Amino acid sequence: MKIEEIPKWNRPRERAKRLGLSKLDDRELLAIIIGSGKQNKNALEIADDLLNSFHTLRNMVGMEAKTFEKFYGISEVKALTFAAIFEIQRRVLLEESSEGYQSAEKIFENYSKRIINLSSEDLFIIYYNRGGRFIKESIFRANLEANVTVSVNSIIRECISLNAKKIVMVHNHPSGNVTPSVGDVRSTEKFEAKLKEFGITVIDHIIVTEKAYYSLRKRESGPKIFL
């Protein structure tokens, strides 16, 4: 069926104009992004293909453009548009409150959304000023134990540049297991000790997955990292 064969008042764009985007379902929103369909398949049907494959919009967050290109009716440009839209969503969810550090739970709420479908293990550093106000965030590819020296030096330089006096380390475990490894603990000890030499406090190191988190500051067993 061609989109022109659907009554005009019931087409996604017309419904959006009349009712507002919030009233459209996932299928209709995707169809608006897709725009025009291809021969034998309209935008709504292509949207159905996406939802049948991903099941939810959440599962599209973090997908690369080439993943969307595999679907009939989605061009290279349109695939890039999809990837950009979902990357914007990821970044909006990530934005830290200007009120500064609040809790490990709050950081988990932000980063559990940020790492949706992230297959790599990344290290996020959140920088704060002396009063605990958020300054910025940077990202490092994480093989923490192997890259401790390089990462610490980079973080020290960034802290000096930003006049940041406190940081929070956050990294994800794609496996879904939040238990810190021996390497996680060892690298945190090295980070904490080296940064302290420059008057920089590591507030916490938080391991996150989509459903859970682990605060190394609050850990109840083993030697204390944060003194």
PDB file of C-alpha atoms in Angstrom:
ATOM      1  CA  MET A   1       0.000   0.000   0.000  1.00  0.00           C
ATOM      2  CA  LYS A   2       1.243   3.483  -0.849  1.00  0.00           C
ATOM      3  CA  ILE A   3       1.097   6.161   1.808  1.00  0.00           C
ATOM      4  CA  GLU A   4      -1.182   8.130  -0.531  1.00  0.00           C
ATOM      5  CA  GLU A   5      -3.754   5.356  -0.203  1.00  0.00           C
ATOM      6  CA  ILE A   6      -4.071   5.991   3.535  1.00  0.00           C
ATOM      7  CA  PRO A   7      -6.717   8.645   4.303  1.00  0.00           C
ATOM      8  CA  LYS A   8      -4.892  11.971   4.560  1.00  0.00           C
ATOM      9  CA  TRP A   9      -6.161  12.684   8.078  1.00  0.00           C
ATOM     10  CA  ASN A  10      -4.667   9.405   9.290  1.00  0.00           C
ATOM     11  CA  ARG A  11      -1.166   9.747   7.836  1.00  0.00           C
ATOM     12  CA  PRO A  12       1.691  10.223  10.360  1.00  0.00           C
ATOM     13  CA  ARG A  13       2.637  13.747   9.311  1.00  0.00           C
ATOM     14  CA  GLU A  14      -0.928  14.988   9.273  1.00  0.00           C
ATOM     15  CA  ARG A  15      -1.626  13.347  12.654  1.00  0.00           C
ATOM     16  CA  ALA A  16       1.515  14.995  14.070  1.00  0.00           C
ATOM     17  CA  LYS A  17       0.381  18.419  12.846  1.00  0.00           C
ATOM     18  CA  ARG A  18      -3.119  17.908  14.181  1.00  0.00           C
ATOM     19  CA  LEU A  19      -2.425  16.136  17.489  1.00  0.00           C
ATOM     20  CA  GLY A  20       1.248  16.773  18.271  1.00  0.00           C
ATOM     21  CA  LEU A  21       4.165  14.332  18.194  1.00  0.00           C
ATOM     22  CA  SER A  22       3.465  13.105  21.725  1.00  0.00           C
ATOM     23  CA  LYS A  23       0.227  11.503  20.505  1.00  0.00           C
ATOM     24  CA  LEU A  24       1.933   9.379  17.839  1.00  0.00           C
ATOM     25  CA  ASP A  25       3.011   5.804  18.498  1.00  0.00           C
ATOM     26  CA  ASP A  26       6.559   4.532  17.886  1.00  0.00           C
ATOM     27  CA  ARG A  27       5.667   3.249  14.429  1.00  0.00           C
ATOM     28  CA  GLU A  28       4.366   6.632  13.295  1.00  0.00           C
ATOM     29  CA  LEU A  29       7.373   8.520  14.693  1.00  0.00           C
ATOM     30  CA  LEU A  30       9.759   6.242  12.820  1.00  0.00           C
ATOM     31  CA  ALA A  31       7.717   6.659   9.650  1.00  0.00           C
ATOM     32  CA  ILE A  32       8.094  10.447   9.855  1.00  0.00           C
ATOM     33  CA  ILE A  33      11.877  10.063  10.037  1.00  0.00           C
ATOM     34  CA  ILE A  34      11.864   7.568   7.155  1.00  0.00           C
ATOM     35  CA  GLY A  35       9.818   9.992   5.049  1.00  0.00           C
ATOM     36  CA  SER A  36       9.023   8.349   1.751  1.00  0.00           C
ATOM     37  CA  GLY A  37       8.984   4.603   1.275  1.00  0.00           C
ATOM     38  CA  LYS A  38      10.169   2.442  -1.569  1.00  0.00           C
ATOM     39  CA  GLN A  39       8.431   0.431  -4.239  1.00  0.00           C
ATOM     40  CA  ASN A  40       6.019  -2.061  -2.633  1.00  0.00           C
ATOM     41  CA  LYS A  41       6.701  -0.795   0.881  1.00  0.00           C
ATOM     42  CA  ASN A  42       5.588   2.480   2.469  1.00  0.00           C
ATOM     43  CA  ALA A  43       7.230   4.316   5.379  1.00  0.00           C
ATOM     44  CA  LEU A  44       4.909   2.716   7.947  1.00  0.00           C
ATOM     45  CA  GLU A  45       5.781  -0.760   6.713  1.00  0.00           C
ATOM     46  CA  ILE A  46       9.500   0.021   6.856  1.00  0.00           C
ATOM     47  CA  ALA A  47       8.924   1.254  10.407  1.00  0.00           C
ATOM     48  CA  ASP A  48       7.279  -2.101  11.142  1.00  0.00           C
ATOM     49  CA  ASP A  49      10.410  -3.863   9.895  1.00  0.00           C
ATOM     50  CA  LEU A  50      12.543  -1.830  12.311  1.00  0.00           C
ATOM     51  CA  LEU A  51      10.277  -2.517  15.273  1.00  0.00           C
ATOM     52  CA  ASN A  52      10.005  -6.213  14.431  1.00  0.00           C
ATOM     53  CA  SER A  53      13.792  -6.397  14.501  1.00  0.00           C
ATOM     54  CA  PHE A  54      14.629  -4.126  17.456  1.00  0.00           C
ATOM     55  CA  HIS A  55      11.310  -4.542  19.344  1.00  0.00           C
ATOM     56  CA  THR A  56      11.632  -1.164  21.109  1.00  0.00           C
ATOM     57  CA  LEU A  57      13.061   2.299  20.423  1.00  0.00           C
ATOM     58  CA  ARG A  58      15.365   1.788  23.404  1.00  0.00           C
ATOM     59  CA  ASN A  59      17.129  -1.009  21.550  1.00  0.00           C
ATOM     60  CA  MET A  60      17.958   1.355  18.687  1.00  0.00           C
ATOM     61  CA  VAL A  61      19.969   3.689  20.917  1.00  0.00           C
ATOM     62  CA  GLY A  62      23.674   3.361  20.196  1.00  0.00           C
ATOM     63  CA  MET A  63      23.234   1.540  16.879  1.00  0.00           C
ATOM     64  CA  GLU A  64      25.615   2.542  14.107  1.00  0.00           C
ATOM     65  CA  ALA A  65      24.358   3.851  10.776  1.00  0.00           C
ATOM     66  CA  LYS A  66      25.410   0.672   8.965  1.00  0.00           C
ATOM     67  CA  THR A  67      22.958  -1.297  11.116  1.00  0.00           C
ATOM     68  CA  PHE A  68      20.026   0.746   9.813  1.00  0.00           C
ATOM     69  CA  GLU A  69      21.293   0.533   6.217  1.00  0.00           C
ATOM     70  CA  LYS A  70      20.524  -3.192   6.228  1.00  0.00           C
ATOM     71  CA  PHE A  71      16.797  -2.480   6.128  1.00  0.00           C
ATOM     72  CA  TYR A  72      15.036  -2.224   2.783  1.00  0.00           C
ATOM     73  CA  GLY A  73      13.970   1.345   2.109  1.00  0.00           C
ATOM     74  CA  ILE A  74      16.549   3.027   4.366  1.00  0.00           C
ATOM     75  CA  SER A  75      19.238   4.839   2.410  1.00  0.00           C
ATOM     76  CA  GLU A  76      22.748   5.630   3.596  1.00  0.00           C
ATOM     77  CA  VAL A  77      21.705   9.214   4.380  1.00  0.00           C
ATOM     78  CA  LYS A  78      18.566   8.115   6.210  1.00  0.00           C
ATOM     79  CA  ALA A  79      20.539   5.526   8.190  1.00  0.00           C
ATOM     80  CA  LEU A  80      22.936   8.265   9.289  1.00  0.00           C
ATOM     81  CA  THR A  81      19.938  10.376  10.322  1.00  0.00           C
ATOM     82  CA  PHE A  82      18.631   7.551  12.502  1.00  0.00           C
ATOM     83  CA  ALA A  83      22.037   7.021  14.117  1.00  0.00           C
ATOM     84  CA  ALA A  84      22.384  10.767  14.758  1.00  0.00           C
ATOM     85  CA  ILE A  85      18.917  11.033  16.332  1.00  0.00           C
ATOM     86  CA  PHE A  86      19.568   8.176  18.734  1.00  0.00           C
ATOM     87  CA  GLU A  87      23.054   9.507  19.559  1.00  0.00           C
ATOM     88  CA  ILE A  88      21.477  12.863  20.434  1.00  0.00           C
ATOM     89  CA  GLN A  89      19.057  10.993  22.693  1.00  0.00           C
ATOM     90  CA  ARG A  90      21.965   9.229  24.373  1.00  0.00           C
ATOM     91  CA  ARG A  91      23.773  12.529  24.998  1.00  0.00           C
ATOM     92  CA  VAL A  92      20.694  14.277  26.341  1.00  0.00           C
ATOM     93  CA  LEU A  93      20.198  11.450  28.813  1.00  0.00           C
ATOM     94  CA  LEU A  94      23.844  11.736  29.798  1.00  0.00           C
ATOM     95  CA  GLU A  95      23.929  15.416  30.648  1.00  0.00           C
ATOM     96  CA  GLU A  96      24.901  15.963  34.241  1.00  0.00           C
ATOM     97  CA  SER A  97      23.010  18.388  36.438  1.00  0.00           C
ATOM     98  CA  SER A  98      24.809  21.707  36.985  1.00  0.00           C
ATOM     99  CA  GLU A  99      24.088  21.219  40.689  1.00  0.00           C
ATOM    100  CA  GLY A 100      27.098  18.913  40.807  1.00  0.00           C
ATOM    101  CA  TYR A 101      27.781  15.527  42.326  1.00  0.00           C
ATOM    102  CA  GLN A 102      24.791  14.109  44.200  1.00  0.00           C
ATOM    103  CA  SER A 103      25.185  10.365  44.644  1.00  0.00           C
ATOM    104  CA  ALA A 104      26.306   7.119  43.043  1.00  0.00           C
ATOM    105  CA  GLU A 105      22.623   6.332  42.502  1.00  0.00           C
ATOM    106  CA  LYS A 106      22.122   9.523  40.487  1.00  0.00           C
ATOM    107  CA  ILE A 107      25.146   8.819  38.330  1.00  0.00           C
ATOM    108  CA  PHE A 108      23.838   5.303  37.728  1.00  0.00           C
ATOM    109  CA  GLU A 109      20.503   6.748  36.566  1.00  0.00           C
ATOM    110  CA  ASN A 110      22.339   8.864  33.983  1.00  0.00           C
ATOM    111  CA  TYR A 111      24.909   6.359  32.777  1.00  0.00           C
ATOM    112  CA  SER A 112      22.675   3.286  32.658  1.00  0.00           C
ATOM    113  CA  LYS A 113      20.970   5.125  29.781  1.00  0.00           C
ATOM    114  CA  ARG A 114      24.224   6.315  28.263  1.00  0.00           C
ATOM    115  CA  ILE A 115      25.633   2.788  27.910  1.00  0.00           C
ATOM    116  CA  ILE A 116      22.577   1.201  26.271  1.00  0.00           C
ATOM    117  CA  ASN A 117      23.858  -1.240  23.614  1.00  0.00           C
ATOM    118  CA  LEU A 118      27.464  -0.159  24.210  1.00  0.00           C
ATOM    119  CA  SER A 119      29.640  -3.188  23.441  1.00  0.00           C
ATOM    120  CA  SER A 120      32.986  -1.612  24.338  1.00  0.00           C
ATOM    121  CA  GLU A 121      34.214  -1.057  27.889  1.00  0.00           C
ATOM    122  CA  ASP A 122      34.665   2.686  28.304  1.00  0.00           C
ATOM    123  CA  LEU A 123      35.967   4.862  31.122  1.00  0.00           C
ATOM    124  CA  PHE A 124      34.078   8.099  31.769  1.00  0.00           C
ATOM    125  CA  ILE A 125      35.676  10.815  33.885  1.00  0.00           C
ATOM    126  CA  ILE A 126      33.377  13.467  35.366  1.00  0.00           C
ATOM    127  CA  TYR A 127      35.204  16.628  36.448  1.00  0.00           C
ATOM    128  CA  TYR A 128      34.077  18.891  39.290  1.00  0.00           C
ATOM    129  CA  ASN A 129      35.459  22.079  40.815  1.00  0.00           C
ATOM    130  CA  ARG A 130      36.458  22.412  44.453  1.00  0.00           C
ATOM    131  CA  GLY A 131      32.850  23.097  45.447  1.00  0.00           C
ATOM    132  CA  GLY A 132      31.592  19.969  43.667  1.00  0.00           C
ATOM    133  CA  ARG A 133      30.080  21.762  40.685  1.00  0.00           C
ATOM    134  CA  PHE A 134      30.045  19.817  37.412  1.00  0.00           C
ATOM    135  CA  ILE A 135      32.539  21.045  34.784  1.00  0.00           C
ATOM    136  CA  LYS A 136      32.650  18.469  31.988  1.00  0.00           C
ATOM    137  CA  GLU A 137      33.031  14.803  31.089  1.00  0.00           C
ATOM    138  CA  SER A 138      35.629  12.965  29.023  1.00  0.00           C
ATOM    139  CA  ILE A 139      35.708   9.408  27.689  1.00  0.00           C
ATOM    140  CA  PHE A 140      38.574   6.945  27.404  1.00  0.00           C
ATOM    141  CA  ARG A 141      38.594   3.479  25.898  1.00  0.00           C
ATOM    142  CA  ALA A 142      39.012   1.329  28.950  1.00  0.00           C
ATOM    143  CA  ASN A 143      41.489  -1.381  29.519  1.00  0.00           C
ATOM    144  CA  LEU A 144      42.006   0.174  32.903  1.00  0.00           C
ATOM    145  CA  GLU A 145      44.906  -1.851  34.180  1.00  0.00           C
ATOM    146  CA  ALA A 146      46.853  -1.687  30.922  1.00  0.00           C
ATOM    147  CA  ASN A 147      46.269   2.040  30.353  1.00  0.00           C
ATOM    148  CA  VAL A 148      46.544   3.398  33.892  1.00  0.00           C
ATOM    149  CA  THR A 149      49.646   5.531  33.289  1.00  0.00           C
ATOM    150  CA  VAL A 150      48.413   7.102  30.061  1.00  0.00           C
ATOM    151  CA  SER A 151      44.932   7.697  31.451  1.00  0.00           C
ATOM    152  CA  VAL A 152      46.113   9.200  34.743  1.00  0.00           C
ATOM    153  CA  ASN A 153      48.464  11.605  32.977  1.00  0.00           C
ATOM    154  CA  SER A 154      45.703  12.653  30.584  1.00  0.00           C
ATOM    155  CA  ILE A 155      43.293  13.196  33.470  1.00  0.00           C
ATOM    156  CA  ILE A 156      45.831  15.201  35.474  1.00  0.00           C
ATOM    157  CA  ARG A 157      46.460  17.475  32.484  1.00  0.00           C
ATOM    158  CA  GLU A 158      42.720  17.939  31.993  1.00  0.00           C
ATOM    159  CA  CYS A 159      42.159  18.660  35.680  1.00  0.00           C
ATOM    160  CA  ILE A 160      44.875  21.318  35.653  1.00  0.00           C
ATOM    161  CA  SER A 161      43.426  22.858  32.484  1.00  0.00           C
ATOM    162  CA  LEU A 162      39.894  22.928  33.951  1.00  0.00           C
ATOM    163  CA  ASN A 163      40.987  23.764  37.497  1.00  0.00           C
ATOM    164  CA  ALA A 164      39.082  20.641  38.525  1.00  0.00           C
ATOM    165  CA  LYS A 165      39.720  19.386  42.042  1.00  0.00           C
ATOM    166  CA  LYS A 166      37.434  16.368  42.146  1.00  0.00           C
ATOM    167  CA  ILE A 167      36.541  13.592  39.719  1.00  0.00           C
ATOM    168  CA  VAL A 168      34.244  10.590  39.536  1.00  0.00           C
ATOM    169  CA  MET A 169      35.360   7.573  37.533  1.00  0.00           C
ATOM    170  CA  VAL A 170      32.624   5.597  35.801  1.00  0.00           C
ATOM    171  CA  HIS A 171      33.057   2.571  33.611  1.00  0.00           C
ATOM    172  CA  ASN A 172      30.710   0.021  32.143  1.00  0.00           C
ATOM    173  CA  HIS A 173      30.801  -3.759  32.117  1.00  0.00           C
ATOM    174  CA  PRO A 174      29.214  -4.936  28.836  1.00  0.00           C
ATOM    175  CA  SER A 175      28.884  -8.414  30.386  1.00  0.00           C
ATOM    176  CA  GLY A 176      26.188  -7.103  32.723  1.00  0.00           C
ATOM    177  CA  ASN A 177      28.141  -8.198  35.811  1.00  0.00           C
ATOM    178  CA  VAL A 178      28.890  -5.202  38.065  1.00  0.00           C
ATOM    179  CA  THR A 179      31.357  -7.039  40.312  1.00  0.00           C
ATOM    180  CA  PRO A 180      34.734  -5.250  40.124  1.00  0.00           C
ATOM    181  CA  SER A 181      37.633  -7.278  38.788  1.00  0.00           C
ATOM    182  CA  VAL A 182      41.039  -7.433  40.447  1.00  0.00           C
ATOM    183  CA  GLY A 183      42.214  -5.077  37.705  1.00  0.00           C
ATOM    184  CA  ASP A 184      39.410  -2.616  38.466  1.00  0.00           C
ATOM    185  CA  VAL A 185      40.424  -2.465  42.117  1.00  0.00           C
ATOM    186  CA  ARG A 186      44.159  -2.252  41.399  1.00  0.00           C
ATOM    187  CA  SER A 187      43.760   0.501  38.809  1.00  0.00           C
ATOM    188  CA  THR A 188      41.483   2.494  41.115  1.00  0.00           C
ATOM    189  CA  GLU A 189      44.118   2.362  43.846  1.00  0.00           C
ATOM    190  CA  LYS A 190      46.720   3.684  41.395  1.00  0.00           C
ATOM    191  CA  PHE A 191      44.422   6.434  40.125  1.00  0.00           C
ATOM    192  CA  GLU A 192      43.540   7.540  43.649  1.00  0.00           C
ATOM    193  CA  ALA A 193      47.140   7.625  44.853  1.00  0.00           C
ATOM    194  CA  LYS A 194      48.548   9.451  41.809  1.00  0.00           C
ATOM    195  CA  LEU A 195      45.776  12.062  41.626  1.00  0.00           C
ATOM    196  CA  LYS A 196      46.091  12.767  45.352  1.00  0.00           C
ATOM    197  CA  GLU A 197      49.676  13.915  44.708  1.00  0.00           C
ATOM    198  CA  PHE A 198      48.198  16.770  42.663  1.00  0.00           C
ATOM    199  CA  GLY A 199      45.487  17.639  45.153  1.00  0.00           C
ATOM    200  CA  ILE A 200      42.756  15.969  43.121  1.00  0.00           C
ATOM    201  CA  THR A 201      40.168  13.864  44.937  1.00  0.00           C
ATOM    202  CA  VAL A 202      38.609  10.760  43.407  1.00  0.00           C
ATOM    203  CA  ILE A 203      35.077  10.911  44.812  1.00  0.00           C
ATOM    204  CA  ASP A 204      34.175   7.428  43.623  1.00  0.00           C
ATOM    205  CA  HIS A 205      34.699   4.798  40.950  1.00  0.00           C
ATOM    206  CA  ILE A 206      31.345   3.427  39.844  1.00  0.00           C
ATOM    207  CA  ILE A 207      30.849   0.364  37.673  1.00  0.00           C
ATOM    208  CA  VAL A 208      27.576   0.471  35.763  1.00  0.00           C
ATOM    209  CA  THR A 209      25.446  -1.811  33.632  1.00  0.00           C
ATOM    210  CA  GLU A 210      22.005  -1.100  32.232  1.00  0.00           C
ATOM    211  CA  LYS A 211      20.362  -2.543  35.348  1.00  0.00           C
ATOM    212  CA  ALA A 212      22.770  -2.213  38.264  1.00  0.00           C
ATOM    213  CA  TYR A 213      25.822  -0.419  39.616  1.00  0.00           C
ATOM    214  CA  TYR A 214      28.679  -0.966  42.058  1.00  0.00           C
ATOM    215  CA  SER A 215      30.363   1.802  44.036  1.00  0.00           C
ATOM    216  CA  LEU A 216      33.968   1.028  44.912  1.00  0.00           C
ATOM    217  CA  ARG A 217      33.817   3.677  47.615  1.00  0.00           C
ATOM    218  CA  LYS A 218      30.992   1.834  49.340  1.00  0.00           C
ATOM    219  CA  ARG A 219      32.507  -1.631  48.951  1.00  0.00           C
ATOM    220  CA  GLU A 220      32.208  -3.588  52.180  1.00  0.00           C
ATOM    221  CA  SER A 221      34.887  -6.221  51.667  1.00  0.00           C
ATOM    222  CA  GLY A 222      38.603  -6.040  50.886  1.00  0.00           C
ATOM    223  CA  PRO A 223      41.049  -3.203  51.555  1.00  0.00           C
ATOM    224  CA  LYS A 224      39.703   0.323  51.532  1.00  0.00           C
ATOM    225  CA  ILE A 225      40.660   2.227  48.407  1.00  0.00           C
ATOM    226  CA  PHE A 226      39.403   5.659  49.435  1.00  0.00           C
ATOM    227  CA  LEU A 227      40.939   6.747  52.734  1.00  0.00           C
TER     228      LEU A 227
END
